[in-house]
Coordinates of C-alpha atoms and ligand atoms in Angstrom, one line a residue:
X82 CA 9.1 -5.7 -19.7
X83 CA 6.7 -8.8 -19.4
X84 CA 3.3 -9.3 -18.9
X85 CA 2.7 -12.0 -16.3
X86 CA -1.0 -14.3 -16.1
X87 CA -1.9 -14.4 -13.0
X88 CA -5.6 -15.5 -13.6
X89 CA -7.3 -15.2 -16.4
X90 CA -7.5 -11.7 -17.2
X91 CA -5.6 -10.4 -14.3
X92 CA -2.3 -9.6 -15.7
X93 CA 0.8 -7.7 -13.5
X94 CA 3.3 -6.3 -15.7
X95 CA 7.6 -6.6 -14.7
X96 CA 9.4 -3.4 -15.6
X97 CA 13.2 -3.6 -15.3
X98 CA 13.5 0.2 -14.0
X99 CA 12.9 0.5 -10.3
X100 CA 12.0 -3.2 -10.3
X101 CA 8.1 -1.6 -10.6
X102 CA 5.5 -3.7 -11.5
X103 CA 1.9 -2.8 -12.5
X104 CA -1.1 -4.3 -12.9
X105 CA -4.4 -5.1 -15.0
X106 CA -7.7 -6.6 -14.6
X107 CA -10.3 -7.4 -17.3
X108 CA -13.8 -7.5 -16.7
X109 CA -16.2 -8.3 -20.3
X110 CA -16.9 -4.2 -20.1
X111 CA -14.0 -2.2 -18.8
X112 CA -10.6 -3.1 -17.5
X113 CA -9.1 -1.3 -14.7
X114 CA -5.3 -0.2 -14.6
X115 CA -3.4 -1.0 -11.3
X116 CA -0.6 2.1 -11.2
X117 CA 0.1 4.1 -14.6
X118 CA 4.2 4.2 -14.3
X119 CA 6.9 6.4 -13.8
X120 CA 6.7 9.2 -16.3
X121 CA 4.7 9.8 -19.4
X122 CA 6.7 8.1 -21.4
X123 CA 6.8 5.0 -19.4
X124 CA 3.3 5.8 -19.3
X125 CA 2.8 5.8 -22.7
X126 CA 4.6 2.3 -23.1
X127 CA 2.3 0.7 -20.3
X128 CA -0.7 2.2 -22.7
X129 CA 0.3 0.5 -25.5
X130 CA 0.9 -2.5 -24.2
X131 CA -2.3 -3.1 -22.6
X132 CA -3.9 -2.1 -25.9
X133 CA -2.2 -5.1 -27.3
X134 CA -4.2 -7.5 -24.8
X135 CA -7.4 -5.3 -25.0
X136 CA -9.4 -2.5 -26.3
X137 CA -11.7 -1.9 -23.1
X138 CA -12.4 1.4 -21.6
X139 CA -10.4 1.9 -19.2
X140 CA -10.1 3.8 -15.6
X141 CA -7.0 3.1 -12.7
X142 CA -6.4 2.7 -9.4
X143 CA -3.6 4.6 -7.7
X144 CA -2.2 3.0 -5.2
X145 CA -0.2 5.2 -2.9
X146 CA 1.0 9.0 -3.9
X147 CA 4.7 8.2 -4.6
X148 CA 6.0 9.4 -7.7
X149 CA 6.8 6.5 -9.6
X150 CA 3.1 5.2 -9.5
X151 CA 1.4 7.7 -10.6
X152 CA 3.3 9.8 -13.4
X153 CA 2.4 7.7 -16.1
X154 CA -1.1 9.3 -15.5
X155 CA -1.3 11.5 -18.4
X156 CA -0.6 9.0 -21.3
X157 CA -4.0 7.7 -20.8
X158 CA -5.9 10.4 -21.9
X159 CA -8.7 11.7 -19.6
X160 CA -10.0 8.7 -18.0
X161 CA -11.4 8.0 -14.3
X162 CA -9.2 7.7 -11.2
X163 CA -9.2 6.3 -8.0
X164 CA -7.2 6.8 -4.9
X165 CA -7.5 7.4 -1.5
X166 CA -8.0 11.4 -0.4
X167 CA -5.1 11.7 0.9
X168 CA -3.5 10.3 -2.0
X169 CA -4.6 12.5 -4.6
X170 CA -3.5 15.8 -1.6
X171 CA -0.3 14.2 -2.2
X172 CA -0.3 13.5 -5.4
X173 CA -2.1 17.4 -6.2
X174 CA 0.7 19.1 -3.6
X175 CA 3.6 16.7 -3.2
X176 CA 4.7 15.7 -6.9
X177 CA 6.9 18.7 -7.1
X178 CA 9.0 18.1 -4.1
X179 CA 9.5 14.8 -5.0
X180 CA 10.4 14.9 -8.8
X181 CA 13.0 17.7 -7.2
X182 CA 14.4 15.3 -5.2
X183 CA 14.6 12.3 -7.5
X184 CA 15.8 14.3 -10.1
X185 CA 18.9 15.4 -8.6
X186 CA 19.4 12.0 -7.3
X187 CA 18.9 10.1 -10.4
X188 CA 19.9 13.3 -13.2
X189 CA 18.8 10.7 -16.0
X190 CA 15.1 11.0 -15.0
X191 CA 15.1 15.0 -14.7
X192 CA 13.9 15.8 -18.0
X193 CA 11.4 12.3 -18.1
X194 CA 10.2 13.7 -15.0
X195 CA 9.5 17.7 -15.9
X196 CA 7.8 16.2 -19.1
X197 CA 5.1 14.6 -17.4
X198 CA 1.8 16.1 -16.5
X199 CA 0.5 15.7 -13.0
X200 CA -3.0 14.1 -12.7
X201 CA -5.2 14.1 -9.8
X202 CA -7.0 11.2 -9.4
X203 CA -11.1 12.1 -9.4
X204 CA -12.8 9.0 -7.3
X205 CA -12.4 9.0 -3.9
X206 CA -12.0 5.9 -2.0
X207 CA -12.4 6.3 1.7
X208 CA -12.3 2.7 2.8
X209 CA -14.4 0.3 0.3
X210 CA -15.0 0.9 -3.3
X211 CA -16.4 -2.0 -5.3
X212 CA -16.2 -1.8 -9.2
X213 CA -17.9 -3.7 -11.6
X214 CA -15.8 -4.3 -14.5
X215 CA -18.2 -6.4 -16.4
X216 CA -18.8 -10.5 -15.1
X217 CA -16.1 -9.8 -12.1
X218 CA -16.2 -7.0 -9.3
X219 CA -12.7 -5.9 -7.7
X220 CA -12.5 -4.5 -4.4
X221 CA -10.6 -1.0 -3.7
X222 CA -9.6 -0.8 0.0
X223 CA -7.9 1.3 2.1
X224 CA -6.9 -0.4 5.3
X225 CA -5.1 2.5 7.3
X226 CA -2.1 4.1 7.0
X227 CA 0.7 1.7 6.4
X228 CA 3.9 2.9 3.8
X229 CA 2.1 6.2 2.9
X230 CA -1.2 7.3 4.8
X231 CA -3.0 6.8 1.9
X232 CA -2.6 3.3 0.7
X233 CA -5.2 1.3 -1.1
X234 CA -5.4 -2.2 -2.1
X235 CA -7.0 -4.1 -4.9
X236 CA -8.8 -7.0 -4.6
X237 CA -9.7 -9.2 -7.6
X238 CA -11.5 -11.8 -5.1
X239 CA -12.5 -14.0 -7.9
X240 CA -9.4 -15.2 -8.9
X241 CA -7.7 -15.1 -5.6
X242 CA -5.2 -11.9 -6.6
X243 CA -4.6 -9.0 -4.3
X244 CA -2.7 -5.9 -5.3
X245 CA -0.5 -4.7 -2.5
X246 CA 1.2 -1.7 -3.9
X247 CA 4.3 -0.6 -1.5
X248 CA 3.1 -2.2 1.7
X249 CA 4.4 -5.3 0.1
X250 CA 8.2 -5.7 -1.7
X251 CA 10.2 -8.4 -3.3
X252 CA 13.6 -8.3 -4.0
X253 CA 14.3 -5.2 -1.0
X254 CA 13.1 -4.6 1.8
X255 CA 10.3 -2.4 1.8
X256 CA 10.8 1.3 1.7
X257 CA 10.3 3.0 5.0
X258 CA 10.1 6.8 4.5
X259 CA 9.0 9.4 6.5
X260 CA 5.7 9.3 5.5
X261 CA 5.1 5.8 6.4
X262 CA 3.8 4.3 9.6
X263 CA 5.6 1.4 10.6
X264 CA 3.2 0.3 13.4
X265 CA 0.1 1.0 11.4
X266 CA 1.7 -0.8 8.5
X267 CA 2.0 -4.1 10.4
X268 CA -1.4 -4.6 11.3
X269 CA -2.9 -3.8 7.3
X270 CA -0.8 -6.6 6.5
X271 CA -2.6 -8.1 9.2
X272 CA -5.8 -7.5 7.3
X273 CA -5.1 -7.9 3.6
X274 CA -7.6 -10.5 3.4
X275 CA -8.1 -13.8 1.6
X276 CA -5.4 -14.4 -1.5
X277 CA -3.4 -16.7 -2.9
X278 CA -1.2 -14.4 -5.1
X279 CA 0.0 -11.0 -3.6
X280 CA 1.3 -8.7 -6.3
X281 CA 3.8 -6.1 -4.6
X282 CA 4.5 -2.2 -5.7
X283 CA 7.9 -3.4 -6.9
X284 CA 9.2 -7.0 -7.6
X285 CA 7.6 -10.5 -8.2
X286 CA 4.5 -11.6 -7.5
X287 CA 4.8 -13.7 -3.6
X288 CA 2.2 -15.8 -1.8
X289 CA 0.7 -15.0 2.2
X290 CA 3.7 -17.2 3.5
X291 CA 6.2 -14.1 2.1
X292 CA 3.7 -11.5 3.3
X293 CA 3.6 -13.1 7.2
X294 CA 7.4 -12.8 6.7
X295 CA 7.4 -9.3 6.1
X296 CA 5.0 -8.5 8.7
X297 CA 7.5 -10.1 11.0
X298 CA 10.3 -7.8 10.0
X299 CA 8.1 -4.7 9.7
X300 CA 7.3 -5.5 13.2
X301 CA 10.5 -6.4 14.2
X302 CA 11.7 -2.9 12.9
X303 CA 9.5 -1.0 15.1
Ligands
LIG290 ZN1 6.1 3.9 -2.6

């Protein structure tokens, strides 16, 4: 697990497990958590390590209702939470069926996974949420369904950084399940917006040039 600099003060951090990689901004008041991890344990790691670069209240973003995003939840303590609506239905009805499922697929997680509280995120964002972090605004957005129907991307237009969550991948190809919307999904890449470093759900930080690609092959797909 590494912290990466990506500006100053927006970090993304590499995890080794499921290639997931999450994210932090810092404003001068708050800092906002991008993702919370796989389980509270993870969760717990992910708290303590952004304690180690700052002490700022903090709230997150969630960026799509899958499982391995949002389980690391509880470790924060109470704190305030965005995602889209249907995100936190998902989130507040789907967990279950999905920590069955990846539990008997991967046994290791089973008891990780029945350990962790489920927390549904609070704050809605419906299409554009601007927070004020303190000397730098970020921008939640929710661009239409794309690989869940409740995907939401951060901006951080300052210093040129977009969160993608899972509508962008390095290192696979992105996950297509049934809840995504291929045809959808192509033209929200379509509209990300300005940014010179794209920070996907799982895998490396990539530029526009590796976003265009996968737009292609998304489309490509359909
Ligand atoms: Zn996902």
């Amino acid at each position: 697990m590494t912290w990466l600099e990506l500006a100053d003060g927006v970090f993304a951090r590499r995890h080794a497990d499921l290639d997931l990689t999450l994210g932090l901004v810092l404003g001068t008041e708050r800092c906002l958590l991008v993702d919370t991890g796989t389980d509270a344990g993870h969760g717990a790691e992910f708290a303590e390590a952004v304690r180690e670069l700052t002490a700022l209240p903090w709230s997150a973003v969630i960026t799509h209702g899958h499982w391995d995003h949002h389980l690391g939840t509880s470790a924060f303590g109470p704190l305030p939470v965005w995602a889209h609506p249907a995100t936190a239905a998902e989130i507040a009805h789907g967990t279950a069926a999905q920590v069955a499922e990846w539990s008997a697929r991967e046994p290791f997680r089973a008891e990780r996974l029945a350990r962790s509280p489920v927390v549904v995120p609070d704050r809605e964002v419906l299409d554009r949420v601007e927070l004020d972090l303190g000397g730098r605004v970020v921008e939640l957005r929710h661009l239409g369904p794309g690989h869940t129907p409740g995907d939401v991307v951060v901006r951080v237009p300052d210093a040129g950084v977009l969160f993608a969550g899972d509508l962008v991948e390095q290192g696979a190809p992105p996950a297509v399940g049934p809840d995504a919307d291929v045809a959808s999904w192509v033209g929200v890449l379509g509209r990300l917006g300005a940014a010179d470093v794209v920070v996907p759900g799982h895998g490396n930080p990539v530029d526009r040039a590796f976003v265009e690609a996968q737009r292609a092959e998304l489309a490509a797909r359909r």
